[in-house]
Amino acid sequence: MAYYYLKSFHRFLVAIIISVVFLLPLKFSAIHGSTDEGFSINLIRRTSPKASFRQRLRGFSAMSTTPQAPVSAYLGEHLMELSIGTPPFKIYGIADTGSDLTWTQCIPCKSCYKQLNPMFDPKKSSSYKNISCNTNLCHLLDTGVCSPEKQCSYTYAYGDGSMTQGVLAQETVTFTSTTGASVPLKGIVFGCGHNDSKQGFNDHEMGLIGLGGGPASLISQMGSSFGAKMFSQCLVPFHTDVSVSSRMSFGRGSKVSGSGVVSTPLVTKEDKTPYFVTLLGISVGNKYLHYDGSSKNVEKGNMFLDSGTPPTILPTQFYHRVAAEVKNQVAMKPVVDDPDLGTQLCYRTKNNLPGPTLTAHFEGADVKLEPFQTFVSPKDSVFCLAFTNTSSNGGIYGNFVQSNYLIGFDLEAKVVSFKPTDCTKNS
């Protein structure tokens, strides 16, 4: 998921993701984009400000424990658990590497979507502090404007029309270490949503955790305060029991290393939010398909990794070549008589689809993808290719194919690393 100013894409629940053709005007040239050992967060199944952030986080470098918080899969998104405020108030937000703003629904909520858990009430937190519209912090977002009350108001919208409106504020964000100790991060800028769209979010989601590379993101606000500016994630597959969670780790302790690790360069562009990488092509079984359909060099940074977008999105011609080769290698007839599935490549089978192994050939890194990562089941006994297409020349590496890989984002060395991992055992 990403802020509409960065890119336009559609976000849907698992049940309808595969039945929609995505038309994404991705104009990449216009996109904006613990301790010394680090800390971890469980993923539950989305002066200069930088200097002041580091001062507020100072002191944790001497800690010997690793903070954690859960992340788990639910309806096409991965929900990350953390606490805000004093006393700590637990929230579950979409872990999203494709956007920057961290926000949650707040009381009073003039127009909000229904959520199962109570909303955050800033009046009950002693550490809550509104941001003045006259400060630099108000301009961490392009949409920060002055309200009649001289508070910093924001509007943050997404490509499917969903949006959040509210005020930017500072709060204490708290994680829990492996020893059970609390790790509070003071003065984190976040959005207190008072007017949030009813479409695009489900009742388990209390907001969104912005993990992109822009100045307002949680990652940028942490900086290198935990030994290094890096983080890693391990997303469980969506067929996993909802009680099973994985974790997200931050700082030096999140470095991905060991047997089986492959790495690809991060590509720096004007937009600092997305994590751009270069996809050279995709193999379906032993059949190699070049990204541009020829042997010419591809554009650097033609894809970005987005934990908030479920399907992998490819340029139209490339998508059709991949889908056609998958169809050629699956010894079953595709579904053609189900209007719910649209034009997507789907098969009916009571068991997991015996499809071919796909390999994503990134620059310097070959990442193998098994059928459980490339096919999803939108309805009983139906499996559909979890890829779709865009009219743009660039694409998105979605969260379905990121599952069961420990993926490390080293923002200092500017590389992304992949390690095959059973993420259900990485809690």
Short mmCIF file of C-alpha atoms in Angstrom, two decimals:
data_model
loop_
_atom_site.label_atom_id
_atom_site.label_comp_id
_atom_site.label_asym_id
_atom_site.label_seq_id
_atom_site.Cartn_x
_atom_site.Cartn_y
_atom_site.Cartn_z
CA MET A 1 0.00 0.00 0.00
CA ALA A 2 1.31 3.41 -0.79
CA TYR A 3 0.32 7.02 -0.50
CA TYR A 4 -1.55 8.19 -3.61
CA TYR A 5 1.00 10.90 -4.39
CA LEU A 6 3.63 8.20 -4.76
CA LYS A 7 1.80 5.70 -6.88
CA SER A 8 -1.69 4.55 -7.68
CA PHE A 9 -2.73 0.98 -7.06
CA HIS A 10 -5.76 -0.90 -5.86
CA ARG A 11 -5.93 -2.67 -2.53
CA PHE A 12 -8.40 -5.50 -2.17
CA LEU A 13 -9.11 -8.33 0.23
CA VAL A 14 -7.87 -11.79 -0.63
CA ALA A 15 -11.33 -12.91 -1.73
CA ILE A 16 -11.44 -10.41 -4.59
CA ILE A 17 -7.79 -9.60 -5.25
CA ILE A 18 -7.43 -12.04 -8.07
CA SER A 19 -10.68 -11.16 -9.83
CA VAL A 20 -9.70 -7.58 -10.63
CA VAL A 21 -7.44 -6.30 -13.38
CA PHE A 22 -5.26 -3.57 -11.92
CA LEU A 23 -4.59 -0.52 -14.04
CA LEU A 24 -1.72 1.26 -12.37
CA PRO A 25 -0.37 4.51 -13.76
CA LEU A 26 2.98 4.02 -12.00
CA LYS A 27 5.11 6.99 -12.98
CA PHE A 28 8.32 6.09 -11.21
CA SER A 29 10.15 9.21 -12.24
CA ALA A 30 7.60 11.25 -10.29
CA ILE A 31 7.49 9.03 -7.20
CA HIS A 32 8.65 10.56 -3.88
CA GLY A 33 9.88 8.75 -2.48
CA SER A 34 17.12 -1.46 20.44
CA THR A 35 20.10 -1.92 21.20
CA ASP A 36 23.36 -2.09 19.33
CA GLU A 37 22.08 -5.52 18.33
CA GLY A 38 18.67 -4.17 17.29
CA PHE A 39 15.18 -5.25 18.25
CA SER A 40 12.31 -7.24 16.84
CA ILE A 41 8.59 -6.75 16.42
CA ASN A 42 6.12 -9.55 16.02
CA LEU A 43 4.02 -9.25 12.88
CA ILE A 44 0.41 -10.24 13.45
CA ARG A 45 -1.23 -11.47 10.49
CA ARG A 46 0.57 -2.79 7.29
CA THR A 47 17.50 21.63 14.99
CA SER A 48 16.75 19.06 12.28
CA PRO A 49 13.93 16.63 12.96
CA LYS A 50 16.32 13.73 12.30
CA ALA A 51 18.73 14.93 14.97
CA SER A 52 15.96 15.36 17.54
CA PHE A 53 14.68 11.83 16.81
CA ARG A 54 18.10 10.38 17.52
CA GLN A 55 18.38 12.34 20.74
CA ARG A 56 15.04 10.97 21.92
CA LEU A 57 16.14 7.40 21.14
CA ARG A 58 19.56 7.77 22.74
CA GLY A 59 20.15 5.42 25.62
CA PHE A 60 18.90 2.21 24.03
CA SER A 61 22.30 1.50 22.45
CA ALA A 62 23.52 0.05 25.72
CA MET A 63 20.66 -2.41 26.10
CA SER A 64 21.42 -6.11 25.73
CA THR A 65 17.88 -7.32 25.01
CA THR A 66 16.03 -7.49 21.70
CA PRO A 67 12.59 -5.79 21.65
CA GLN A 68 9.85 -7.60 19.71
CA ALA A 69 6.26 -7.29 18.52
CA PRO A 70 4.00 -9.79 16.65
CA VAL A 71 2.97 -9.70 12.94
CA SER A 72 0.29 -12.03 11.52
CA ALA A 73 -1.61 -12.50 8.25
CA TYR A 74 -5.27 -11.55 7.86
CA LEU A 75 -7.28 -11.01 4.66
CA GLY A 76 -4.39 -10.11 2.40
CA GLU A 77 -2.48 -7.92 4.84
CA HIS A 78 0.03 -8.42 7.66
CA LEU A 79 -0.91 -6.79 10.94
CA MET A 80 1.85 -5.53 13.19
CA GLU A 81 1.34 -5.10 16.90
CA LEU A 82 2.82 -2.20 18.84
CA SER A 83 1.73 0.13 21.63
CA ILE A 84 1.38 3.90 21.69
CA GLY A 85 0.85 6.37 24.51
CA THR A 86 1.31 6.39 28.27
CA PRO A 87 0.07 4.06 29.59
CA PRO A 88 0.77 1.89 26.51
CA PHE A 89 -2.27 1.28 24.30
CA LYS A 90 -2.02 -1.72 21.96
CA ILE A 91 -2.77 -1.22 18.26
CA TYR A 92 -2.73 -3.53 15.24
CA GLY A 93 -1.78 -1.77 12.01
CA ILE A 94 -0.99 -2.92 8.47
CA ALA A 95 2.78 -3.40 8.12
CA ASP A 96 3.45 -1.39 4.96
CA THR A 97 6.85 -0.91 3.32
CA GLY A 98 5.14 1.05 0.53
CA SER A 99 4.15 4.15 2.52
CA ASP A 100 5.49 6.36 5.30
CA LEU A 101 2.77 7.57 7.66
CA THR A 102 2.03 5.56 10.80
CA TRP A 103 -1.52 6.29 11.93
CA THR A 104 -4.35 4.92 14.00
CA GLN A 105 -8.02 5.80 14.46
CA CYS A 106 -8.50 8.19 17.36
CA ILE A 107 -11.32 9.44 19.58
CA PRO A 108 -13.25 11.51 18.64
CA CYS A 109 -13.77 9.94 15.23
CA LYS A 110 -16.21 11.98 13.15
CA SER A 111 -16.35 9.44 10.35
CA CYS A 112 -14.41 6.21 10.76
CA TYR A 113 -14.64 2.60 9.67
CA LYS A 114 -15.72 0.00 12.19
CA GLN A 115 -12.98 -1.68 14.20
CA LEU A 116 -13.26 -4.51 16.71
CA ASN A 117 -10.84 -3.08 19.26
CA PRO A 118 -11.28 0.21 21.15
CA MET A 119 -9.94 3.35 19.51
CA PHE A 120 -6.98 5.28 20.88
CA ASP A 121 -8.03 8.23 23.06
CA PRO A 122 -5.24 10.85 23.13
CA LYS A 123 -6.79 12.50 26.22
CA LYS A 124 -5.95 9.37 28.20
CA SER A 125 -2.25 9.48 27.28
CA SER A 126 0.14 11.65 29.29
CA SER A 127 2.78 11.52 26.53
CA TYR A 128 0.54 12.69 23.65
CA LYS A 129 1.60 16.01 22.15
CA ASN A 130 0.00 17.79 19.19
CA ILE A 131 2.40 19.19 16.60
CA SER A 132 2.21 22.89 15.87
CA CYS A 133 1.71 23.79 12.23
CA ASN A 134 4.62 26.24 12.54
CA THR A 135 7.23 23.54 13.13
CA ASN A 136 9.35 21.50 10.71
CA LEU A 137 7.70 18.32 11.96
CA CYS A 138 4.43 19.41 10.37
CA HIS A 139 6.11 19.25 6.96
CA LEU A 140 7.41 15.71 7.19
CA LEU A 141 4.32 15.02 5.07
CA ASP A 142 3.57 17.00 1.93
CA THR A 143 -0.05 17.36 3.08
CA GLY A 144 0.63 18.85 6.52
CA VAL A 145 -1.41 22.07 6.79
CA CYS A 146 -2.47 24.47 9.52
CA SER A 147 -5.87 23.94 11.13
CA PRO A 148 -7.94 26.77 12.67
CA GLU A 149 -6.66 25.52 16.04
CA LYS A 150 -3.06 25.95 14.79
CA GLN A 151 -2.58 22.19 14.82
CA CYS A 152 -0.93 20.24 12.02
CA SER A 153 -3.71 18.62 9.99
CA TYR A 154 -3.03 15.96 7.38
CA THR A 155 -4.79 14.07 4.61
CA TYR A 156 -3.27 10.78 3.46
CA ALA A 157 -5.00 8.90 0.64
CA TYR A 158 -4.38 5.61 -1.12
CA GLY A 159 -4.89 4.48 -4.71
CA ASP A 160 -8.14 2.59 -4.02
CA GLY A 161 -9.79 5.74 -2.67
CA SER A 162 -9.30 4.91 1.00
CA MET A 163 -7.88 7.69 3.13
CA THR A 164 -7.20 8.99 6.61
CA GLN A 165 -7.55 12.56 7.86
CA GLY A 166 -6.57 13.88 11.24
CA VAL A 167 -3.76 15.63 13.09
CA LEU A 168 -0.08 14.88 13.30
CA ALA A 169 1.13 14.38 16.84
CA GLN A 170 4.05 12.97 18.80
CA GLU A 171 3.75 9.93 21.01
CA THR A 172 5.72 7.26 22.78
CA VAL A 173 5.77 4.03 20.79
CA THR A 174 6.54 0.94 22.85
CA PHE A 175 7.81 -2.47 21.81
CA THR A 176 8.46 -5.51 24.00
CA SER A 177 11.90 -7.14 24.19
CA THR A 178 12.70 -10.84 24.17
CA THR A 179 13.12 -10.62 27.94
CA GLY A 180 9.69 -9.08 28.39
CA ALA A 181 11.07 -5.60 29.08
CA SER A 182 9.42 -2.56 27.48
CA VAL A 183 11.34 -0.52 24.91
CA PRO A 184 9.73 2.93 24.61
CA LEU A 185 10.62 5.28 21.73
CA LYS A 186 9.65 8.82 22.65
CA GLY A 187 8.49 11.62 20.37
CA ILE A 188 7.54 9.50 17.35
CA VAL A 189 5.47 11.45 14.82
CA PHE A 190 2.22 9.68 13.88
CA GLY A 191 -1.22 10.45 12.54
CA CYS A 192 -4.22 10.54 14.86
CA GLY A 193 -7.03 9.77 12.43
CA HIS A 194 -10.37 11.49 13.12
CA ASN A 195 -11.93 11.05 9.67
CA ASP A 196 -11.08 7.76 7.98
CA SER A 197 -12.76 6.21 4.97
CA LYS A 198 -15.02 3.23 5.48
CA GLN A 199 -13.77 1.51 2.33
CA GLY A 200 -10.43 -0.24 2.00
CA PHE A 201 -10.01 -1.32 5.64
CA ASN A 202 -11.43 -4.22 7.66
CA ASP A 203 -12.45 -4.29 11.31
CA HIS A 204 -9.22 -5.99 12.46
CA GLU A 205 -7.11 -3.08 11.20
CA MET A 206 -6.67 -0.14 13.58
CA GLY A 207 -4.51 1.86 11.19
CA LEU A 208 -1.26 1.43 9.32
CA ILE A 209 2.46 1.26 10.18
CA GLY A 210 4.49 3.19 7.59
CA LEU A 211 7.78 1.37 6.98
CA GLY A 212 8.90 3.11 3.78
CA GLY A 213 12.07 5.14 3.36
CA GLY A 214 10.59 8.66 3.45
CA PRO A 215 11.27 11.13 6.28
CA ALA A 216 7.96 10.52 8.10
CA SER A 217 8.28 6.72 8.26
CA LEU A 218 8.92 4.77 11.44
CA ILE A 219 12.14 3.46 9.86
CA SER A 220 13.48 6.96 9.15
CA GLN A 221 12.52 8.23 12.59
CA MET A 222 14.49 5.39 14.18
CA GLY A 223 17.47 6.04 11.92
CA SER A 224 20.60 4.21 13.08
CA SER A 225 19.79 4.58 16.77
CA PHE A 226 19.79 0.81 17.23
CA GLY A 227 23.22 0.14 15.81
CA ALA A 228 22.38 0.39 12.11
CA LYS A 229 19.65 1.63 9.81
CA MET A 230 18.23 -1.70 8.75
CA PHE A 231 15.25 -3.96 9.36
CA SER A 232 13.98 -7.39 8.36
CA GLN A 233 10.65 -9.11 8.01
CA CYS A 234 9.43 -12.70 7.78
CA LEU A 235 5.84 -12.90 6.53
CA VAL A 236 3.81 -16.05 7.13
CA PRO A 237 1.80 -17.46 4.20
CA PHE A 238 -1.89 -16.54 4.19
CA HIS A 239 -3.05 -20.13 4.61
CA THR A 240 -1.36 -20.13 8.03
CA ASP A 241 -3.51 -20.42 11.15
CA VAL A 242 -4.32 -16.87 12.32
CA SER A 243 -2.91 -17.67 15.76
CA VAL A 244 0.58 -18.06 14.25
CA SER A 245 2.66 -14.90 14.06
CA SER A 246 6.07 -13.95 12.75
CA ARG A 247 8.19 -10.96 13.64
CA MET A 248 9.82 -7.84 12.30
CA SER A 249 13.29 -6.87 13.55
CA PHE A 250 15.08 -3.52 13.60
CA GLY A 251 18.68 -2.41 13.95
CA ARG A 252 21.95 -4.32 13.75
CA GLY A 253 20.37 -7.51 15.08
CA SER A 254 18.09 -7.67 12.03
CA LYS A 255 20.91 -8.36 9.58
CA VAL A 256 20.08 -11.30 7.29
CA SER A 257 23.04 -13.64 6.91
CA GLY A 258 24.00 -17.30 6.70
CA SER A 259 23.51 -20.12 4.24
CA GLY A 260 21.18 -19.52 1.31
CA VAL A 261 21.18 -15.71 1.47
CA VAL A 262 21.11 -13.81 -1.83
CA SER A 263 21.20 -10.01 -2.14
CA THR A 264 20.25 -7.38 -4.69
CA PRO A 265 21.09 -3.66 -4.72
CA LEU A 266 18.58 -1.07 -3.61
CA VAL A 267 18.19 1.57 -6.31
CA THR A 268 18.08 5.19 -5.16
CA LYS A 269 15.55 7.44 -6.88
CA GLU A 270 14.05 10.86 -6.25
CA ASP A 271 11.23 9.27 -4.31
CA LYS A 272 12.63 8.00 -1.02
CA THR A 273 9.58 6.00 0.07
CA PRO A 274 9.59 2.83 -2.10
CA TYR A 275 12.35 0.24 -1.87
CA PHE A 276 13.30 -0.05 -5.54
CA VAL A 277 15.13 -3.09 -6.94
CA THR A 278 15.86 -4.34 -10.45
CA LEU A 279 14.03 -7.39 -11.80
CA LEU A 280 15.79 -8.87 -14.86
CA GLY A 281 13.23 -11.56 -15.60
CA ILE A 282 11.22 -14.51 -14.30
CA SER A 283 11.70 -18.21 -14.96
CA VAL A 284 8.67 -20.50 -15.11
CA GLY A 285 10.20 -23.89 -14.49
CA ASN A 286 13.24 -23.86 -16.78
CA LYS A 287 11.77 -21.31 -19.20
CA TYR A 288 13.39 -17.89 -18.77
CA LEU A 289 11.30 -14.82 -19.62
CA HIS A 290 13.11 -11.48 -19.89
CA TYR A 291 11.45 -8.49 -18.24
CA ASP A 292 11.31 -6.50 -21.48
CA GLY A 293 10.90 -9.47 -23.79
CA SER A 294 14.41 -9.11 -25.23
CA SER A 295 18.05 -9.31 -24.21
CA LYS A 296 18.44 -5.55 -23.83
CA ASN A 297 19.24 -4.04 -20.46
CA VAL A 298 16.28 -3.30 -18.22
CA GLU A 299 15.70 -0.03 -16.43
CA LYS A 300 17.26 0.04 -12.97
CA GLY A 301 14.73 0.09 -10.15
CA ASN A 302 11.84 -1.25 -12.26
CA MET A 303 10.16 -2.93 -9.25
CA PHE A 304 9.68 -2.13 -5.59
CA LEU A 305 8.92 -4.37 -2.64
CA ASP A 306 5.61 -3.59 -0.97
CA SER A 307 4.38 -5.55 2.06
CA GLY A 308 1.07 -3.69 1.83
CA THR A 309 0.17 -4.87 -1.69
CA PRO A 310 -0.89 -8.55 -1.89
CA PRO A 311 -0.40 -9.47 -5.59
CA THR A 312 2.75 -9.05 -7.65
CA ILE A 313 2.08 -6.52 -10.38
CA LEU A 314 3.91 -6.69 -13.72
CA PRO A 315 3.80 -4.63 -16.91
CA THR A 316 0.99 -5.95 -19.10
CA GLN A 317 3.05 -7.68 -21.81
CA PHE A 318 5.40 -9.27 -19.29
CA TYR A 319 2.47 -10.45 -17.17
CA HIS A 320 0.78 -12.10 -20.16
CA ARG A 321 3.98 -13.92 -21.12
CA VAL A 322 4.41 -15.20 -17.54
CA ALA A 323 0.76 -16.26 -17.25
CA ALA A 324 0.85 -17.99 -20.63
CA GLU A 325 3.92 -20.02 -19.66
CA VAL A 326 2.39 -20.98 -16.31
CA LYS A 327 -0.72 -22.14 -18.18
CA ASN A 328 1.47 -24.10 -20.58
CA GLN A 329 3.18 -25.93 -17.70
CA VAL A 330 0.14 -26.72 -15.52
CA ALA A 331 -1.42 -30.01 -16.62
CA MET A 332 -4.96 -28.87 -15.85
CA LYS A 333 -7.62 -26.87 -17.65
CA PRO A 334 -8.05 -23.35 -16.28
CA VAL A 335 -11.38 -22.09 -14.98
CA VAL A 336 -13.29 -20.22 -17.70
CA ASP A 337 -16.89 -20.23 -16.43
CA ASP A 338 -16.72 -18.30 -13.16
CA PRO A 339 -17.61 -14.58 -13.44
CA ASP A 340 -16.22 -13.96 -9.93
CA LEU A 341 -12.72 -14.72 -11.18
CA GLY A 342 -12.69 -12.39 -14.16
CA THR A 343 -9.80 -12.99 -16.57
CA GLN A 344 -7.35 -14.28 -13.96
CA LEU A 345 -5.60 -17.61 -14.47
CA CYS A 346 -7.31 -20.00 -12.03
CA TYR A 347 -7.66 -23.75 -11.52
CA ARG A 348 -10.11 -25.94 -9.64
CA THR A 349 -8.51 -28.53 -7.38
CA LYS A 350 -9.20 -29.80 -3.88
CA ASN A 351 -5.49 -30.04 -3.15
CA ASN A 352 -2.72 -27.48 -3.40
CA LEU A 353 -2.04 -26.67 -7.03
CA PRO A 354 0.89 -28.70 -8.44
CA GLY A 355 2.16 -25.73 -10.37
CA PRO A 356 5.69 -24.96 -11.60
CA THR A 357 8.38 -23.28 -9.52
CA LEU A 358 8.91 -19.66 -10.52
CA THR A 359 12.21 -17.85 -10.05
CA ALA A 360 12.41 -14.07 -9.74
CA HIS A 361 15.76 -13.04 -11.21
CA PHE A 362 16.76 -9.84 -9.46
CA GLU A 363 20.10 -8.21 -10.18
CA GLY A 364 22.54 -10.51 -8.37
CA ALA A 365 19.83 -12.59 -6.66
CA ASP A 366 17.66 -15.48 -7.83
CA VAL A 367 14.61 -15.98 -5.58
CA LYS A 368 12.70 -19.25 -6.02
CA LEU A 369 8.95 -19.20 -5.52
CA GLU A 370 6.88 -22.31 -4.86
CA PRO A 371 3.18 -22.62 -5.80
CA PHE A 372 1.99 -21.67 -2.28
CA GLN A 373 3.71 -18.30 -2.82
CA THR A 374 2.50 -17.71 -6.37
CA PHE A 375 -1.07 -19.04 -6.16
CA VAL A 376 -3.82 -18.01 -3.75
CA SER A 377 -7.21 -19.50 -3.06
CA PRO A 378 -9.95 -16.81 -3.33
CA LYS A 379 -12.67 -19.44 -2.84
CA ASP A 380 -12.94 -23.11 -1.91
CA SER A 381 -11.10 -25.50 -4.25
CA VAL A 382 -9.94 -22.68 -6.54
CA PHE A 383 -6.34 -21.48 -6.91
CA CYS A 384 -5.42 -18.39 -8.91
CA LEU A 385 -2.11 -16.95 -10.02
CA ALA A 386 -1.34 -14.17 -7.53
CA PHE A 387 -0.03 -11.84 -10.23
CA THR A 388 -1.78 -9.09 -12.12
CA ASN A 389 -0.86 -6.39 -14.63
CA THR A 390 -0.37 -2.68 -15.05
CA SER A 391 -0.04 -0.37 -18.03
CA SER A 392 3.08 1.08 -16.43
CA ASN A 393 6.63 0.00 -17.22
CA GLY A 394 7.29 -0.58 -13.53
CA GLY A 395 5.82 -3.06 -11.11
CA ILE A 396 5.37 -4.17 -7.50
CA TYR A 397 6.74 -7.25 -5.75
CA GLY A 398 3.75 -8.05 -3.52
CA ASN A 399 3.42 -9.70 -0.14
CA PHE A 400 2.19 -13.12 -1.38
CA VAL A 401 5.58 -13.87 -2.95
CA GLN A 402 7.44 -12.35 0.01
CA SER A 403 6.07 -15.00 2.39
CA ASN A 404 8.42 -17.59 3.88
CA TYR A 405 11.46 -15.46 3.11
CA LEU A 406 13.45 -13.60 5.72
CA ILE A 407 13.91 -10.32 3.86
CA GLY A 408 16.44 -7.79 5.11
CA PHE A 409 16.51 -4.13 4.13
CA ASP A 410 19.99 -2.74 4.79
CA LEU A 411 19.55 0.97 4.17
CA GLU A 412 23.21 1.77 4.86
CA ALA A 413 24.74 -0.84 2.53
CA LYS A 414 21.76 -0.26 0.17
CA VAL A 415 20.93 -3.92 -0.41
CA VAL A 416 17.91 -6.18 0.06
CA SER A 417 18.66 -9.76 1.13
CA PHE A 418 16.48 -12.87 0.83
CA LYS A 419 16.82 -16.05 2.89
CA PRO A 420 14.41 -18.99 2.52
CA THR A 421 12.79 -19.38 5.95
CA ASP A 422 9.82 -21.10 7.51
CA CYS A 423 8.31 -17.90 8.89
CA THR A 424 5.75 -19.85 10.95
CA LYS A 425 8.69 -20.88 13.15
CA ASN A 426 10.21 -17.40 13.30
CA SER A 427 8.05 -16.05 16.13
#
